[in-house]
Amino acid sequence: MSQGLLALPALPVAAGAAVYLIYKRYEPSSPASALFLLCIVPAILIAGVREHYSSLLAASFGVYAIFWATLAAFIVAYRLSPFHPLAGYPGPLLCRVSKGWLAYIVGRSGKTHLYIRDLHLRYGDVVRIGPNELSVTAREFTEAIGPKGLPKGPYYETRNHKAGTSLNAIRDSALHAVRRRPWARGMNSASMKYYEELVRETVGDLVDGLKQRKHQRVDFSEWMTYFGFDFMGHMAFTHDYGLLKNGFDQDGLTPLVELAMRDVAWTSHVSWAVEYLKWVPNTNRYWPQIKALGVKTVKARVARGSTHHDLFYHLMDEEGHEKIKPDPTLVAIDGQLAIIAGGDTTATALSQLFYFLLRHPEYLERLRKEVDEALPQGEGLRLDISKQASMPFLNACINEALRLYPPVLSSLQRRVEPGTGGYAIGTHFIPEQTQVSFHAYTIHRDAQYFSPLTDTFWPDRWLSQDAYLLPSGDTIAAADVVTTREVFFPFSQGPTVCAGKTLALTEIRSVTCALLQTFDIKIADEAAFDAWEGVIEEMFTTRRSKLPVQLTLRS
Ligand code: HEM
């Protein structure tokens, strides 16, 4: 074989290897660097080997195929090799090769929560779910999402906007602390007083809407969505989406949120790809529409003004606490975050709670008894919010629904940043550039943290008692009941804990009490209830199906 023929594969192989090393060392992610390294470099090589091929087309095909195959082979070989820093952690082959596999699972079925749980059952407390990502259920890891924990990982990059980053997507901890300040004021106890009024009013709208549909079949899940979004509209922007009053979603807000969340869910696993997806027709198109809606709502709020101290008032710092005035575009982004983060999650929590209560009428009756005793009927709806917060069985039922189906089912991702020297935790040392993720669905269903009846709706586990009556009729001692509150995080934990946690719990308690005071609720379609859990999809938030019920007024 002549020297020239030897050069034929050697050149693109060497170039592929060199480009691989550049990616590994410097992680360039811009489209310009990709264009240069992946397209222009091999194009230059074509000139060197052209004479050995019958045509320019054949030379181009040969060089690109060898170059990219070499690059791919190096990537895969290293990720699977014993030299990879995460080689000691178990995990399925496809996960170790590419994060694209999880993106595929989300996009295809939305069953990430089930998949991750299954992996932990097979492999243990720490599982490699991506080339550079570990999913953890080991208790010591909760420190990583605590106050001195790790910053957020690239999973959140998809929520960046051209104009800036939403609070939830800020990865820099110092910047996050600054942006969180107006939220803290917007959620303090003085602000909460006003929101509590709004909760009462919106609960009133919900009850009125449902009263008009008594004896009809209604989709409980859909009405909870109406409640969630209507409340957030009032609370964030003094804006009325009118879902409860109209009894339908005339602006198509809820399907738009669902489609946008689906886009976000799968792309978050391959966030580097978002830059490129812009050029692929029919992908990632709903998120920009959501952004536009946020901007429109803010513009309307500015034009309208408001005498109320809604969330917008605090985010815009209308009281003048900050030296630098907030950027209205960022406020629009955060307002839109609040609508989704607060509307959809609360609706999911309420739907799950009533799903379980209706499936377990014994708990429904027990809860109704507690509600009736604590909040006697007589003067219309008595929504005593402070009393609700101390109703033990109500709060036990809410916790139990949030445990089994946290509305954010998966993927709280953190990262050990380059230059930090790694992160030592318990018996583990996590190398730099590793993502660590927490999947609430999996952790909440780990028998070492919640037992007995780990997969069963059993609210009693949240009550403090000397002995516990099991649904089977047996009694067990308190020492045999494990309820590990430290790993219960439906609202996340630490500095990026849900900004609306207290408000969300207020909403959930108030809706529950009001509905139980007003209605007898019955399952209207057993088959839909049977299918409910199987249809749940993880889309960062939860995609739900229908929950048909029939309501009659209590005598
Ligand atoms: C049951 C209802 C809710 C649940 C289960 C829930 C859950 C969560 C979770 C798990 C996070 C962390 C997400 C992450 O780090 O990726 C979060 C963040 C957030 N939530 Fe909620 N949420 C609920 C209701 C609300 C409400 C009513 C609001 C608004 C008033 C709200 C506003 C936010 C905001 C602004 C963040 C971002 C916080 C930050 O990054 O600093 N949430 N929520």
Coordinates of C-alpha atoms and ligand atoms in Angstrom, one line a residue:
M1 CA 0.0 0.0 0.0
S2 CA 1.4 3.4 -0.9
Q3 CA 2.1 6.1 1.7
G4 CA -0.7 8.2 0.2
L5 CA -3.2 5.5 0.7
L6 CA -2.1 5.1 4.3
A7 CA -2.7 8.8 4.9
L8 CA -6.2 8.3 3.7
P9 CA -7.8 7.1 7.0
A10 CA -4.9 8.3 9.2
L11 CA -5.6 12.0 8.6
P12 CA -9.3 12.0 9.6
V13 CA -8.7 9.5 12.4
A14 CA -6.0 11.8 13.8
A15 CA -8.2 14.9 13.4
G16 CA -11.1 13.1 15.0
A17 CA -8.9 12.1 18.0
A18 CA -7.6 15.7 18.3
V19 CA -11.1 17.2 18.2
Y20 CA -12.2 14.7 20.8
L21 CA -9.4 15.8 23.2
I22 CA -10.4 19.5 22.6
Y23 CA -14.0 18.7 23.6
K24 CA -13.0 16.7 26.6
R25 CA -10.6 19.3 27.9
Y26 CA -12.5 22.6 27.1
E27 CA -16.1 21.5 26.6
P28 CA -16.8 24.2 23.9
S29 CA -20.6 24.4 23.4
S30 CA -21.2 27.4 21.0
P31 CA -22.6 26.7 17.6
A32 CA -19.6 28.5 16.1
S33 CA -17.1 26.1 17.8
A34 CA -19.2 23.1 16.7
L35 CA -19.3 24.4 13.1
F36 CA -15.5 24.8 13.1
L37 CA -14.6 21.6 14.9
L38 CA -17.1 19.3 13.4
C39 CA -17.6 20.6 9.9
I40 CA -14.7 22.9 8.8
V41 CA -11.9 20.8 10.2
P42 CA -12.8 17.7 8.2
A43 CA -13.6 19.9 5.2
I44 CA -10.0 21.1 5.3
L45 CA -8.8 17.5 5.3
I46 CA -10.7 16.7 2.1
A47 CA -8.2 18.7 0.1
G48 CA -5.3 16.5 1.4
V49 CA -6.9 13.2 0.3
R50 CA -9.0 14.3 -2.7
E51 CA -6.5 12.7 -5.2
H52 CA -7.1 9.2 -3.8
Y53 CA -10.8 9.3 -4.4
S54 CA -12.7 9.1 -7.7
S55 CA -14.7 12.2 -7.0
L56 CA -15.0 15.1 -4.6
L57 CA -18.3 13.6 -3.3
A58 CA -16.6 10.3 -2.5
A59 CA -13.7 12.1 -0.8
S60 CA -16.1 14.2 1.3
F61 CA -18.2 11.2 2.3
G62 CA -15.0 9.2 3.2
V63 CA -13.4 11.9 5.3
Y64 CA -16.6 12.9 7.2
A65 CA -17.5 9.3 7.9
I66 CA -14.1 8.4 9.2
F67 CA -13.7 11.7 11.2
W68 CA -17.1 11.4 12.9
A69 CA -16.8 7.7 13.5
T70 CA -13.5 8.2 15.2
L71 CA -14.9 11.0 17.3
A72 CA -17.9 8.9 18.3
A73 CA -15.7 5.9 19.0
F74 CA -13.4 7.9 21.3
I75 CA -16.4 9.4 23.1
V76 CA -18.1 6.1 23.7
A77 CA -14.9 4.2 24.5
Y78 CA -13.9 6.7 27.2
R79 CA -17.4 6.9 28.7
L80 CA -17.4 3.1 29.0
S81 CA -13.8 2.7 30.0
P82 CA -12.4 2.1 33.5
F83 CA -10.6 5.5 33.2
H84 CA -13.8 7.5 33.3
P85 CA -14.1 9.2 36.8
L86 CA -17.6 7.7 37.3
A87 CA -16.5 4.2 36.1
G88 CA -17.0 2.9 39.7
Y89 CA -20.7 3.7 39.7
P90 CA -23.2 1.2 38.3
G91 CA -25.7 2.1 35.6
P92 CA -27.1 0.8 32.3
L93 CA -25.0 0.9 29.2
L94 CA -27.1 3.4 27.3
C95 CA -27.1 5.8 30.2
R96 CA -23.4 5.6 30.5
V97 CA -23.0 6.3 26.7
S98 CA -25.3 9.3 26.4
K99 CA -27.7 11.5 28.2
G100 CA -29.7 11.3 24.9
W101 CA -31.1 8.1 26.3
L102 CA -33.0 9.8 29.1
A103 CA -34.1 12.5 26.7
Y104 CA -35.5 9.7 24.5
I105 CA -37.3 8.2 27.4
V106 CA -38.9 11.5 28.4
G107 CA -39.9 12.3 24.8
R108 CA -41.2 8.8 24.0
S109 CA -43.2 8.0 27.2
G110 CA -42.7 10.5 29.9
K111 CA -42.0 7.7 32.3
T112 CA -38.7 8.9 33.6
H113 CA -39.9 8.7 37.2
L114 CA -40.6 5.0 36.8
Y115 CA -37.4 4.3 34.9
I116 CA -35.2 6.0 37.5
R117 CA -36.9 4.3 40.3
D118 CA -36.4 0.9 38.6
L119 CA -32.7 1.7 38.1
H120 CA -32.3 2.4 41.8
L121 CA -34.1 -0.9 42.7
R122 CA -31.6 -2.7 40.4
Y123 CA -28.4 -0.8 41.1
G124 CA -28.7 0.8 44.6
D125 CA -28.4 4.2 46.2
V126 CA -26.1 5.9 43.6
V127 CA -26.7 5.2 39.9
R128 CA -24.9 6.5 36.8
I129 CA -27.8 7.9 34.7
G130 CA -25.7 9.8 32.2
P131 CA -22.0 9.8 31.1
N132 CA -21.4 12.5 33.7
E133 CA -24.4 12.2 35.9
L134 CA -25.4 10.3 39.1
S135 CA -28.8 9.9 40.4
V136 CA -28.7 9.6 44.2
T137 CA -31.1 8.4 46.9
A138 CA -28.5 8.0 49.7
R139 CA -29.5 10.2 52.6
E140 CA -26.2 12.0 53.0
F141 CA -26.6 13.5 49.5
T142 CA -29.5 15.7 50.7
E143 CA -26.7 18.0 51.9
A144 CA -26.0 18.7 48.2
I145 CA -29.3 20.6 47.8
G146 CA -29.0 22.2 51.2
P147 CA -27.7 25.7 52.1
K148 CA -24.0 24.7 51.6
G149 CA -24.7 22.5 48.7
L150 CA -24.0 22.5 45.1
P151 CA -25.2 24.9 42.4
K152 CA -27.7 23.9 39.8
G153 CA -26.6 21.9 36.7
P154 CA -27.0 22.3 33.0
Y155 CA -30.5 20.7 33.1
Y156 CA -31.8 24.2 33.8
E157 CA -30.2 25.9 30.8
T158 CA -33.3 25.3 28.7
R159 CA -35.2 27.8 30.8
N160 CA -32.8 30.6 29.7
H161 CA -34.3 33.3 27.6
K162 CA -32.5 35.6 25.2
A163 CA -33.5 38.5 27.4
G164 CA -32.2 36.8 30.6
T165 CA -32.7 33.9 33.0
S166 CA -35.7 33.1 35.1
L167 CA -35.1 32.7 38.8
N168 CA -35.5 29.0 38.6
A169 CA -32.8 28.7 35.9
I170 CA -30.1 30.8 37.6
R171 CA -27.1 28.5 38.2
D172 CA -24.8 31.1 39.9
S173 CA -25.6 30.9 43.6
A174 CA -24.7 34.6 44.4
L175 CA -26.8 35.9 41.5
H176 CA -29.6 33.7 42.6
A177 CA -29.5 35.1 46.1
V178 CA -29.9 38.7 44.7
R179 CA -32.8 37.7 42.4
R180 CA -34.5 35.9 45.2
R181 CA -34.7 38.9 47.5
P182 CA -37.9 40.5 45.9
W183 CA -39.5 37.0 46.0
A184 CA -38.8 36.8 49.7
R185 CA -40.6 40.2 50.2
G186 CA -43.4 39.0 47.9
M187 CA -43.9 35.9 50.0
N188 CA -43.4 37.3 53.5
S189 CA -46.2 37.2 56.1
A190 CA -47.4 40.7 55.3
S191 CA -47.8 39.8 51.6
M192 CA -49.4 36.5 52.5
K193 CA -52.3 38.3 54.2
Y194 CA -53.4 39.8 50.9
Y195 CA -52.9 36.5 49.1
E196 CA -55.0 34.7 51.7
E197 CA -57.9 37.0 50.7
L198 CA -57.3 36.0 47.1
V199 CA -57.3 32.3 48.1
R200 CA -60.7 32.8 49.7
E201 CA -62.1 34.6 46.7
T202 CA -60.7 32.1 44.2
V203 CA -61.9 29.2 46.3
G204 CA -65.4 30.9 46.2
D205 CA -65.2 31.1 42.4
L206 CA -64.3 27.4 42.3
V207 CA -67.2 26.4 44.6
D208 CA -69.6 28.5 42.6
G209 CA -68.4 27.0 39.3
L210 CA -68.8 23.5 40.6
K211 CA -72.2 24.2 42.2
Q212 CA -73.5 25.2 38.7
R213 CA -72.4 21.7 37.6
K214 CA -73.8 19.7 40.4
H215 CA -75.1 16.3 39.4
Q216 CA -73.1 16.6 36.1
R217 CA -70.0 14.7 35.4
V218 CA -67.0 17.1 35.8
D219 CA -63.3 16.5 35.2
F220 CA -61.9 17.2 38.7
S221 CA -58.3 17.5 37.4
E222 CA -59.3 20.1 34.8
W223 CA -61.1 22.2 37.4
M224 CA -58.1 22.1 39.7
T225 CA -56.1 23.4 36.7
Y226 CA -58.6 26.2 36.4
F227 CA -58.3 27.0 40.0
G228 CA -54.4 26.9 39.9
F229 CA -54.1 29.2 37.0
D230 CA -56.9 31.6 38.0
F231 CA -55.4 32.0 41.4
M232 CA -51.9 32.6 40.1
G233 CA -53.2 35.2 37.6
H234 CA -54.8 37.1 40.5
M235 CA -51.9 36.7 42.8
A236 CA -49.1 37.5 40.4
F237 CA -50.6 40.1 38.1
T238 CA -54.1 41.0 39.4
H239 CA -55.1 39.4 36.1
D240 CA -58.3 37.3 35.6
Y241 CA -57.9 34.3 33.3
G242 CA -61.6 33.7 33.9
L243 CA -61.2 29.9 33.8
L244 CA -63.4 29.2 36.8
K245 CA -66.1 31.8 35.8
N246 CA -66.3 30.6 32.2
G247 CA -65.9 26.9 33.0
F248 CA -63.5 26.5 30.1
D249 CA -60.1 27.5 28.9
Q250 CA -61.0 29.9 26.1
D251 CA -57.4 31.1 25.5
G252 CA -55.9 27.6 25.4
L253 CA -53.6 28.4 28.2
T254 CA -53.4 25.0 29.8
P255 CA -52.6 23.0 26.6
L256 CA -50.0 25.5 25.7
V257 CA -48.3 25.1 29.1
E258 CA -48.5 21.3 28.7
L259 CA -46.8 21.4 25.2
A260 CA -44.1 23.8 26.4
M261 CA -43.3 21.7 29.4
R262 CA -43.0 18.6 27.2
D263 CA -40.4 20.5 25.1
V264 CA -38.6 21.6 28.1
A265 CA -38.6 18.1 29.7
W266 CA -36.8 16.2 27.1
T267 CA -34.4 19.0 25.9
S268 CA -33.3 19.6 29.5
H269 CA -31.4 16.3 29.4
V270 CA -29.5 17.5 26.3
S271 CA -29.6 21.3 27.0
W272 CA -26.6 21.9 24.7
A273 CA -28.8 20.8 21.8
V274 CA -31.3 23.7 22.3
E275 CA -29.1 26.1 20.3
Y276 CA -29.3 23.8 17.3
L277 CA -32.9 22.8 17.7
K278 CA -33.8 26.4 16.7
W279 CA -33.1 25.4 13.2
V280 CA -35.1 22.2 13.2
P281 CA -38.7 22.8 12.2
N282 CA -41.4 21.9 14.7
T283 CA -39.2 21.5 17.7
N284 CA -39.1 23.6 20.8
R285 CA -41.7 26.0 19.5
Y286 CA -44.1 26.3 22.4
W287 CA -41.7 27.7 25.0
P288 CA -41.3 31.0 23.0
Q289 CA -45.1 31.2 22.9
I290 CA -45.2 30.9 26.7
K291 CA -42.5 33.6 27.0
A292 CA -44.6 35.9 24.7
L293 CA -47.6 35.3 26.9
G294 CA -45.6 36.3 30.0
V295 CA -44.6 39.6 28.3
K296 CA -48.2 40.3 27.2
T297 CA -49.5 39.7 30.7
V298 CA -46.9 42.0 32.2
K299 CA -47.6 44.7 29.6
A300 CA -51.3 44.5 30.4
R301 CA -50.6 44.7 34.1
V302 CA -48.4 47.8 33.6
A303 CA -51.1 49.5 31.5
R304 CA -53.8 48.7 34.0
G305 CA -51.8 49.5 37.1
S306 CA -53.0 48.1 40.4
T307 CA -53.8 49.3 43.9
H308 CA -53.0 45.8 45.2
H309 CA -49.7 44.5 46.4
D310 CA -49.6 41.6 44.0
L311 CA -46.4 39.6 43.3
F312 CA -45.7 42.0 40.4
Y313 CA -45.6 44.9 42.8
H314 CA -42.9 43.1 44.8
L315 CA -40.9 41.9 41.8
M316 CA -40.9 45.4 40.3
D317 CA -39.7 46.6 43.7
E318 CA -42.4 49.3 43.7
E319 CA -41.5 50.0 47.4
G320 CA -37.9 50.9 46.4
H321 CA -35.8 48.4 48.4
E322 CA -33.2 47.8 45.8
K323 CA -30.5 50.2 44.6
I324 CA -30.9 49.0 41.0
K325 CA -34.4 48.9 39.6
P326 CA -35.5 45.5 38.3
D327 CA -35.5 44.9 34.6
P328 CA -39.2 44.7 33.5
T329 CA -38.2 41.9 31.0
L330 CA -36.8 39.8 33.8
V331 CA -39.9 40.5 35.9
A332 CA -42.0 39.2 32.9
I333 CA -39.9 36.1 32.8
D334 CA -40.3 35.5 36.5
G335 CA -44.0 36.3 36.5
Q336 CA -44.5 33.7 33.8
L337 CA -42.4 31.3 35.9
A338 CA -44.8 31.9 38.8
I339 CA -47.8 31.1 36.7
I340 CA -46.5 27.8 35.6
A341 CA -44.6 26.9 38.8
G342 CA -47.5 27.8 40.9
G343 CA -50.6 27.0 38.8
D344 CA -49.8 23.6 37.4
T345 CA -48.1 22.2 40.5
T346 CA -50.9 23.1 42.9
A347 CA -53.5 21.7 40.5
T348 CA -51.5 18.4 40.3
A349 CA -51.2 18.2 44.1
L350 CA -54.9 18.7 44.6
S351 CA -55.8 16.2 41.8
Q352 CA -53.6 13.6 43.4
L353 CA -54.9 14.2 46.8
F354 CA -58.6 13.8 45.7
Y355 CA -57.6 10.8 43.6
F356 CA -56.4 9.0 46.7
L357 CA -59.2 10.2 48.9
L358 CA -61.8 9.0 46.5
R359 CA -60.1 5.7 46.1
H360 CA -60.0 5.4 49.9
P361 CA -63.4 6.5 51.1
E362 CA -62.4 5.6 54.7
Y363 CA -59.8 8.4 54.7
L364 CA -62.2 10.8 52.9
E365 CA -64.8 10.3 55.7
R366 CA -62.1 10.7 58.4
L367 CA -61.0 13.9 56.8
R368 CA -64.5 15.3 56.4
K369 CA -65.1 14.6 60.1
E370 CA -62.0 16.6 61.0
V371 CA -63.0 19.5 58.7
D372 CA -66.6 19.6 60.1
E373 CA -65.3 19.6 63.6
A374 CA -62.7 22.3 63.0
L375 CA -64.6 24.5 60.7
P376 CA -68.3 24.2 61.5
Q377 CA -70.8 25.0 58.7
G378 CA -73.4 27.7 59.0
E379 CA -71.9 31.0 57.8
G380 CA -71.2 30.0 54.2
L381 CA -67.6 28.9 53.6
R382 CA -65.5 29.4 56.7
L383 CA -61.9 29.3 55.4
D384 CA -60.0 29.8 58.6
I385 CA -56.5 29.5 57.1
S386 CA -54.5 29.4 60.4
K387 CA -56.8 26.7 61.8
Q388 CA -56.3 24.6 58.6
A389 CA -52.6 24.7 59.1
S390 CA -52.9 22.8 62.4
M391 CA -55.4 20.2 61.3
P392 CA -53.4 17.0 61.7
F393 CA -55.2 14.6 59.4
L394 CA -55.7 17.2 56.7
N395 CA -51.9 17.9 56.6
A396 CA -51.1 14.2 56.9
C397 CA -53.3 13.5 53.8
I398 CA -51.6 16.4 51.8
N399 CA -48.1 15.2 52.8
E400 CA -49.0 11.6 51.8
A401 CA -50.2 12.7 48.3
L402 CA -47.1 14.9 47.8
R403 CA -45.0 11.9 48.9
L404 CA -46.4 9.5 46.4
Y405 CA -46.8 11.9 43.6
P406 CA -44.7 15.0 44.1
P407 CA -45.8 17.4 41.3
V408 CA -42.1 17.8 40.3
L409 CA -41.5 14.1 39.9
S410 CA -37.9 14.1 38.9
S411 CA -34.7 15.9 38.2
L412 CA -33.5 18.4 40.7
Q413 CA -30.0 18.6 39.2
R414 CA -26.9 20.0 40.8
R415 CA -23.3 20.1 39.5
V416 CA -19.8 19.9 40.9
E417 CA -18.3 22.8 39.0
P418 CA -14.8 22.6 37.3
G419 CA -12.1 24.2 39.5
T420 CA -13.7 23.1 42.8
G421 CA -11.6 20.1 43.3
G422 CA -14.6 17.8 43.5
Y423 CA -17.2 17.2 46.3
A424 CA -16.7 14.8 49.1
I425 CA -19.9 13.6 50.7
G426 CA -20.2 10.6 53.1
T427 CA -18.2 7.8 51.7
H428 CA -18.4 9.3 48.1
F429 CA -16.1 11.6 46.3
I430 CA -17.8 13.2 43.3
P431 CA -15.4 14.5 40.7
E432 CA -15.6 17.9 39.0
Q433 CA -17.9 18.3 36.1
T434 CA -20.3 15.7 37.5
Q435 CA -24.0 16.3 37.7
V436 CA -25.8 14.9 40.8
S437 CA -29.6 14.6 40.5
F438 CA -32.4 14.0 43.0
H439 CA -35.6 12.3 41.9
A440 CA -38.3 13.0 44.5
Y441 CA -40.6 10.3 43.2
T442 CA -37.9 7.6 43.7
I443 CA -36.6 8.9 47.0
H444 CA -40.2 9.2 48.5
R445 CA -40.9 5.6 47.5
D446 CA -37.7 4.2 49.0
A447 CA -38.6 1.7 51.7
Q448 CA -35.6 2.7 53.9
Y449 CA -37.2 6.1 54.3
F450 CA -40.9 5.4 54.3
S451 CA -42.3 2.2 55.6
P452 CA -44.5 0.1 56.0
L453 CA -46.8 0.4 53.0
T454 CA -44.2 2.4 51.0
D455 CA -46.3 2.5 47.8
T456 CA -49.6 2.8 49.5
F457 CA -51.6 6.0 50.5
W458 CA -51.4 5.7 54.2
P459 CA -51.6 9.2 55.8
D460 CA -51.2 7.9 59.3
R461 CA -47.5 7.7 58.8
W462 CA -47.3 11.5 59.2
L463 CA -49.1 11.5 62.6
S464 CA -47.3 11.3 65.9
Q465 CA -48.8 8.3 67.8
D466 CA -47.6 5.6 70.1
A467 CA -49.2 2.9 67.9
Y468 CA -50.6 2.8 64.4
L469 CA -53.6 1.0 63.0
L470 CA -52.8 -0.4 59.6
P471 CA -55.5 -0.6 56.8
S472 CA -55.4 -4.4 57.3
G473 CA -56.7 -3.9 60.9
D474 CA -53.3 -4.9 62.5
T475 CA -51.7 -2.5 65.0
I476 CA -48.0 -1.7 64.9
A477 CA -45.7 0.2 67.4
A478 CA -44.4 3.7 66.5
A479 CA -40.9 2.2 66.4
D480 CA -41.9 0.1 63.4
V481 CA -43.0 3.2 61.4
V482 CA -40.3 4.9 59.4
T483 CA -41.1 8.5 58.2
T484 CA -38.0 10.3 57.2
R485 CA -39.0 13.9 56.9
E486 CA -35.4 14.9 56.0
V487 CA -35.7 13.3 52.6
F488 CA -39.3 14.5 51.9
F489 CA -38.8 17.3 49.5
P490 CA -41.8 17.9 47.2
F491 CA -40.9 21.6 47.3
S492 CA -37.1 21.0 47.0
Q493 CA -34.9 22.2 49.8
G494 CA -32.2 24.8 50.5
P495 CA -31.7 28.2 48.9
T496 CA -33.7 27.3 45.8
V497 CA -36.6 25.8 47.7
C498 CA -40.0 26.6 46.2
A499 CA -40.7 30.3 46.7
G500 CA -44.4 29.6 46.9
K501 CA -44.4 26.6 49.4
T502 CA -46.4 28.3 52.1
L503 CA -48.8 29.8 49.7
A504 CA -49.3 26.4 47.8
L505 CA -50.1 24.6 51.1
T506 CA -52.6 27.4 52.0
E507 CA -54.3 26.9 48.6
I508 CA -54.4 23.1 48.9
R509 CA -55.8 23.2 52.4
S510 CA -58.4 25.8 51.6
V511 CA -59.7 24.1 48.4
T512 CA -59.8 20.7 50.2
C513 CA -61.8 22.1 53.2
A514 CA -64.1 24.1 51.0
L515 CA -64.9 21.2 48.7
L516 CA -65.5 18.8 51.6
Q517 CA -67.7 21.3 53.4
T518 CA -69.8 21.9 50.3
F519 CA -70.0 18.7 48.3
D520 CA -70.4 15.0 48.4
I521 CA -68.0 13.8 45.7
K522 CA -68.2 10.5 44.0
I523 CA -66.2 8.8 41.3
A524 CA -68.1 9.1 38.0
D525 CA -65.9 6.8 35.9
E526 CA -64.1 3.9 37.6
A527 CA -62.2 3.0 34.5
A528 CA -60.7 6.5 34.3
F529 CA -59.6 6.2 38.0
D530 CA -58.1 2.8 37.3
A531 CA -56.1 4.3 34.5
W532 CA -55.1 7.5 36.3
E533 CA -51.7 6.5 37.8
G534 CA -50.6 4.7 34.6
V535 CA -51.2 7.8 32.5
I536 CA -49.1 10.1 34.7
E537 CA -46.1 11.5 32.7
E538 CA -43.1 13.4 33.9
M539 CA -42.6 16.6 32.0
F540 CA -40.6 18.4 34.7
T541 CA -44.1 19.1 36.0
T542 CA -46.7 16.3 35.8
R543 CA -48.9 15.5 32.9
R544 CA -52.3 14.3 34.1
S545 CA -55.3 12.7 32.6
K546 CA -59.0 13.1 33.4
L547 CA -60.5 12.5 36.8
P548 CA -64.3 12.3 36.2
V549 CA -66.4 12.9 39.4
Q550 CA -69.9 13.8 40.3
L551 CA -70.7 16.4 42.9
T552 CA -73.9 16.8 44.9
L553 CA -74.5 19.5 47.5
R554 CA -74.3 18.3 51.1
S555 CA -77.5 18.5 52.9
Ligands
HEM1 C1 -47.9 22.1 45.3 C2 -47.5 23.1 44.7 C3 -46.0 23.3 44.4 C4 -45.0 22.4 44.3 C5 -45.1 20.9 44.6 C6 -43.8 23.2 44.0 C7 -42.6 22.6 43.8 C8 -41.4 23.3 43.5 C9 -40.1 22.7 43.4 C10 -39.8 21.2 43.5 C11 -39.3 23.7 43.0 C12 -37.8 23.5 42.8 C13 -37.6 23.3 41.3 C14 -36.1 23.2 40.9 O1 -35.3 23.6 41.6 O2 -35.9 22.7 39.8 C15 -40.0 24.9 43.0 C16 -39.5 26.1 42.7 C17 -40.2 27.3 42.6 N1 -41.5 27.4 42.9 FE1 -42.8 26.0 43.5 N2 -44.1 24.5 43.8 C18 -45.5 24.6 44.1 C19 -46.2 25.8 44.1 C20 -45.6 27.1 43.9 C21 -46.3 28.3 43.9 C22 -47.8 28.5 44.3 C23 -45.5 29.3 43.5 C24 -45.7 30.8 43.3 C25 -46.2 31.6 44.0 C26 -44.2 28.7 43.2 C27 -43.1 29.3 42.8 C28 -41.8 28.7 42.7 C29 -40.7 29.5 42.3 C30 -40.6 30.9 42.0 C31 -39.6 28.5 42.2 C32 -38.2 28.8 41.9 C33 -37.4 29.0 43.2 C34 -35.9 29.3 43.0 O3 -35.3 28.7 42.0 O4 -35.4 30.0 43.8 N3 -44.3 27.3 43.5 N4 -41.3 24.6 43.3

